[in-house]
PDB file of C-alpha atoms in Angstrom:
ATOM      1  CA  MET A  26       0.000   0.000   0.000  1.00 65.00           C
ATOM      2  CA  ASP A  27       1.445   3.391  -0.967  1.00 76.00           C
ATOM      3  CA  ASP A  28       1.593   6.473   1.263  1.00 71.00           C
ATOM      4  CA  MET A  29      -1.345   8.176  -0.462  1.00 73.00           C
ATOM      5  CA  THR A  30      -3.609   5.168   0.072  1.00 77.00           C
ATOM      6  CA  LYS A  31      -2.574   4.941   3.727  1.00 81.00           C
ATOM      7  CA  ALA A  32      -3.224   8.664   4.221  1.00 81.00           C
ATOM      8  CA  ARG A  33      -6.671   8.420   2.603  1.00 81.00           C
ATOM      9  CA  GLN A  34      -7.640   5.654   5.013  1.00 85.00           C
ATOM     10  CA  LEU A  35      -6.969   7.738   8.124  1.00 89.00           C
ATOM     11  CA  SER A  36      -9.795   9.610   9.769  1.00 90.00           C
ATOM     12  CA  PRO A  37      -9.954  13.315   8.939  1.00 94.00           C
ATOM     13  CA  LEU A  38      -9.385  14.184  12.588  1.00 95.00           C
ATOM     14  CA  THR A  39      -6.213  12.076  12.625  1.00 95.00           C
ATOM     15  CA  LEU A  40      -5.027  13.951   9.538  1.00 96.00           C
ATOM     16  CA  ALA A  41      -5.893  17.247  11.262  1.00 96.00           C
ATOM     17  CA  PHE A  42      -4.017  16.154  14.392  1.00 96.00           C
ATOM     18  CA  LEU A  43      -0.857  15.730  12.333  1.00 96.00           C
ATOM     19  CA  GLY A  44      -1.579  18.712  10.088  1.00 97.00           C
ATOM     20  CA  ASP A  45      -1.833  21.033  13.083  1.00 96.00           C
ATOM     21  CA  ALA A  46       1.782  20.211  13.943  1.00 97.00           C
ATOM     22  CA  VAL A  47       2.930  20.395  10.317  1.00 97.00           C
ATOM     23  CA  PHE A  48       1.363  23.819   9.783  1.00 97.00           C
ATOM     24  CA  GLU A  49       2.756  25.142  13.064  1.00 96.00           C
ATOM     25  CA  LEU A  50       6.215  23.839  12.181  1.00 96.00           C
ATOM     26  CA  HIS A  51       6.115  25.820   8.926  1.00 96.00           C
ATOM     27  CA  VAL A  52       5.140  28.930  10.884  1.00 95.00           C
ATOM     28  CA  ARG A  53       7.843  28.432  13.493  1.00 93.00           C
ATOM     29  CA  GLU A  54      10.491  27.874  10.825  1.00 94.00           C
ATOM     30  CA  ARG A  55       9.509  31.126   9.118  1.00 93.00           C
ATOM     31  CA  LEU A  56       9.649  33.041  12.365  1.00 91.00           C
ATOM     32  CA  ALA A  57      13.025  31.532  13.275  1.00 91.00           C
ATOM     33  CA  GLU A  58      14.420  32.449   9.842  1.00 89.00           C
ATOM     34  CA  LYS A  59      13.914  36.098  10.758  1.00 86.00           C
ATOM     35  CA  GLY A  60      16.531  35.771  13.487  1.00 80.00           C
ATOM     36  CA  SER A  61      16.606  35.487  17.228  1.00 83.00           C
ATOM     37  CA  ALA A  62      13.837  37.066  19.254  1.00 83.00           C
ATOM     38  CA  PRO A  63      12.439  36.583  22.748  1.00 87.00           C
ATOM     39  CA  VAL A  64      10.637  33.251  22.933  1.00 89.00           C
ATOM     40  CA  GLY A  65       7.479  34.860  24.282  1.00 89.00           C
ATOM     41  CA  ALA A  66       7.307  37.193  21.301  1.00 86.00           C
ATOM     42  CA  LEU A  67       7.875  34.307  18.891  1.00 88.00           C
ATOM     43  CA  HIS A  68       5.114  32.340  20.574  1.00 89.00           C
ATOM     44  CA  ARG A  69       2.637  35.237  20.310  1.00 89.00           C
ATOM     45  CA  ARG A  70       3.447  35.687  16.613  1.00 90.00           C
ATOM     46  CA  ALA A  71       3.003  31.957  15.973  1.00 90.00           C
ATOM     47  CA  VAL A  72      -0.327  31.856  17.807  1.00 90.00           C
ATOM     48  CA  ASN A  73      -1.607  34.707  15.621  1.00 91.00           C
ATOM     49  CA  VAL A  74      -1.075  32.530  12.537  1.00 92.00           C
ATOM     50  CA  VAL A  75      -2.045  29.088  13.844  1.00 93.00           C
ATOM     51  CA  CYS A  76      -5.288  30.097  15.573  1.00 93.00           C
ATOM     52  CA  ALA A  77      -8.590  28.942  14.079  1.00 94.00           C
ATOM     53  CA  LYS A  78      -9.476  32.419  12.817  1.00 94.00           C
ATOM     54  CA  ALA A  79      -6.209  32.808  10.856  1.00 95.00           C
ATOM     55  CA  GLN A  80      -6.321  29.231   9.580  1.00 96.00           C
ATOM     56  CA  SER A  81      -9.869  29.803   8.378  1.00 95.00           C
ATOM     57  CA  VAL A  82      -8.634  32.811   6.380  1.00 95.00           C
ATOM     58  CA  ALA A  83      -5.791  30.646   5.065  1.00 96.00           C
ATOM     59  CA  ALA A  84      -8.243  27.978   3.942  1.00 97.00           C
ATOM     60  CA  GLU A  85     -10.287  30.535   2.019  1.00 96.00           C
ATOM     61  CA  LEU A  86      -7.114  31.695   0.257  1.00 96.00           C
ATOM     62  CA  LEU A  87      -6.211  28.163  -0.745  1.00 97.00           C
ATOM     63  CA  LEU A  88      -9.593  26.796  -1.815  1.00 97.00           C
ATOM     64  CA  PRO A  89      -9.361  28.098  -5.411  1.00 97.00           C
ATOM     65  CA  LEU A  90      -5.886  26.534  -5.760  1.00 97.00           C
ATOM     66  CA  LEU A  91      -6.699  23.028  -4.548  1.00 98.00           C
ATOM     67  CA  THR A  92      -6.855  19.961  -6.737  1.00 97.00           C
ATOM     68  CA  GLU A  93      -9.971  17.810  -6.621  1.00 97.00           C
ATOM     69  CA  GLU A  94      -8.222  15.333  -4.302  1.00 95.00           C
ATOM     70  CA  GLU A  95      -7.009  18.109  -1.973  1.00 97.00           C
ATOM     71  CA  LEU A  96     -10.464  19.659  -1.874  1.00 97.00           C
ATOM     72  CA  THR A  97     -11.945  16.295  -0.920  1.00 96.00           C
ATOM     73  CA  ILE A  98      -9.503  15.966   1.978  1.00 96.00           C
ATOM     74  CA  TYR A  99     -10.194  19.556   3.085  1.00 97.00           C
ATOM     75  CA  LYS A 100     -13.953  18.918   3.057  1.00 96.00           C
ATOM     76  CA  ARG A 101     -13.560  15.655   4.993  1.00 96.00           C
ATOM     77  CA  GLY A 102     -11.703  17.577   7.683  1.00 96.00           C
ATOM     78  CA  ARG A 103     -14.094  20.511   7.667  1.00 96.00           C
ATOM     79  CA  ASN A 104     -17.147  18.265   7.907  1.00 95.00           C
ATOM     80  CA  SER A 105     -15.782  15.927  10.572  1.00 93.00           C
ATOM     81  CA  HIS A 106     -17.599  15.786  13.865  1.00 84.00           C
ATOM     82  CA  SER A 107     -15.527  17.234  16.650  1.00 83.00           C
ATOM     83  CA  SER A 108     -16.289  19.399  19.633  1.00 85.00           C
ATOM     84  CA  VAL A 109     -15.651  23.083  19.089  1.00 86.00           C
ATOM     85  CA  PRO A 110     -13.951  24.986  21.928  1.00 86.00           C
ATOM     86  CA  LYS A 111     -16.202  27.521  23.689  1.00 85.00           C
ATOM     87  CA  ASN A 112     -14.077  30.474  22.628  1.00 85.00           C
ATOM     88  CA  ALA A 113     -13.988  29.510  18.932  1.00 85.00           C
ATOM     89  CA  ASP A 114     -16.397  30.357  16.144  1.00 90.00           C
ATOM     90  CA  PRO A 115     -17.740  26.981  14.920  1.00 90.00           C
ATOM     91  CA  SER A 116     -17.447  27.893  11.230  1.00 94.00           C
ATOM     92  CA  GLU A 117     -13.870  29.114  11.595  1.00 93.00           C
ATOM     93  CA  TYR A 118     -12.921  26.106  13.712  1.00 94.00           C
ATOM     94  CA  ARG A 119     -14.276  23.636  11.158  1.00 96.00           C
ATOM     95  CA  SER A 120     -12.547  25.433   8.298  1.00 96.00           C
ATOM     96  CA  ALA A 121      -9.276  25.374  10.275  1.00 96.00           C
ATOM     97  CA  THR A 122      -9.729  21.647  10.874  1.00 97.00           C
ATOM     98  CA  GLY A 123     -10.103  21.165   7.117  1.00 97.00           C
ATOM     99  CA  LEU A 124      -6.884  23.084   6.499  1.00 98.00           C
ATOM    100  CA  GLU A 125      -5.049  21.016   9.101  1.00 97.00           C
ATOM    101  CA  ALA A 126      -6.362  17.782   7.574  1.00 97.00           C
ATOM    102  CA  LEU A 127      -5.053  18.913   4.188  1.00 97.00           C
ATOM    103  CA  PHE A 128      -1.580  19.660   5.560  1.00 98.00           C
ATOM    104  CA  GLY A 129      -1.541  16.336   7.424  1.00 97.00           C
ATOM    105  CA  TYR A 130      -2.528  14.500   4.264  1.00 96.00           C
ATOM    106  CA  LEU A 131       0.115  16.193   2.111  1.00 97.00           C
ATOM    107  CA  HIS A 132       2.746  15.471   4.736  1.00 95.00           C
ATOM    108  CA  LEU A 133       1.842  11.791   4.998  1.00 94.00           C
ATOM    109  CA  CYS A 134       1.825  11.487   1.213  1.00 94.00           C
ATOM    110  CA  GLY A 135       5.347  12.886   1.193  1.00 94.00           C
ATOM    111  CA  ASP A 136       4.362  15.782  -1.057  1.00 94.00           C
ATOM    112  CA  ARG A 137       6.594  18.321   0.654  1.00 95.00           C
ATOM    113  CA  GLN A 138       6.768  20.472  -2.477  1.00 97.00           C
ATOM    114  CA  ARG A 139       2.989  20.967  -2.586  1.00 97.00           C
ATOM    115  CA  GLU A 140       2.892  21.423   1.187  1.00 96.00           C
ATOM    116  CA  ALA A 141       5.507  24.192   0.931  1.00 96.00           C
ATOM    117  CA  GLU A 142       3.796  25.778  -2.084  1.00 97.00           C
ATOM    118  CA  LEU A 143       0.462  26.048  -0.293  1.00 97.00           C
ATOM    119  CA  PHE A 144       2.100  27.309   2.874  1.00 97.00           C
ATOM    120  CA  GLU A 145       3.976  29.975   0.891  1.00 96.00           C
ATOM    121  CA  THR A 146       0.657  31.249  -0.471  1.00 96.00           C
ATOM    122  CA  VAL A 147      -0.719  31.458   3.062  1.00 96.00           C
ATOM    123  CA  TRP A 148       2.403  33.095   4.495  1.00 95.00           C
ATOM    124  CA  LYS A 149       2.414  35.851   1.864  1.00 93.00           C
ATOM    125  CA  GLU A 150      -1.097  36.834   2.945  1.00 90.00           C
ATOM    126  CA  ILE A 151      -1.288  36.240   6.689  1.00 87.00           C
ATOM    127  CA  GLY A 152       2.336  35.812   7.790  1.00 79.00           C
ATOM    128  CA  GLU A 153       4.439  38.637   9.074  1.00 64.00           C
TER     129      GLU A 153
END
């Protein structure tokens, strides 16, 4: 079984679990590339990009660029049944979960080039 088939068989919330870390790693790498800064400041900057609201904006930016397969994965994540934190907007949270599922899927498939390409699009719009 190839990596893509294995990734497709995982639940969307499992993909989102991994994708949350993948997306945050991209953000942290970008922030670190800018040079040393106080850790608290770096953390605040990262949180501004990895929060549900910002990830929802990121998803909207990427939707027109997604392949049919990527869109299917995004929708599986967005439509998955999970509890939404009290302080989060349900629509934004679900959209963010879809984005995370997409990044988890791309990572598991080993498509680092596409992962980086999509992240670059997001970073240009909502990064620092």
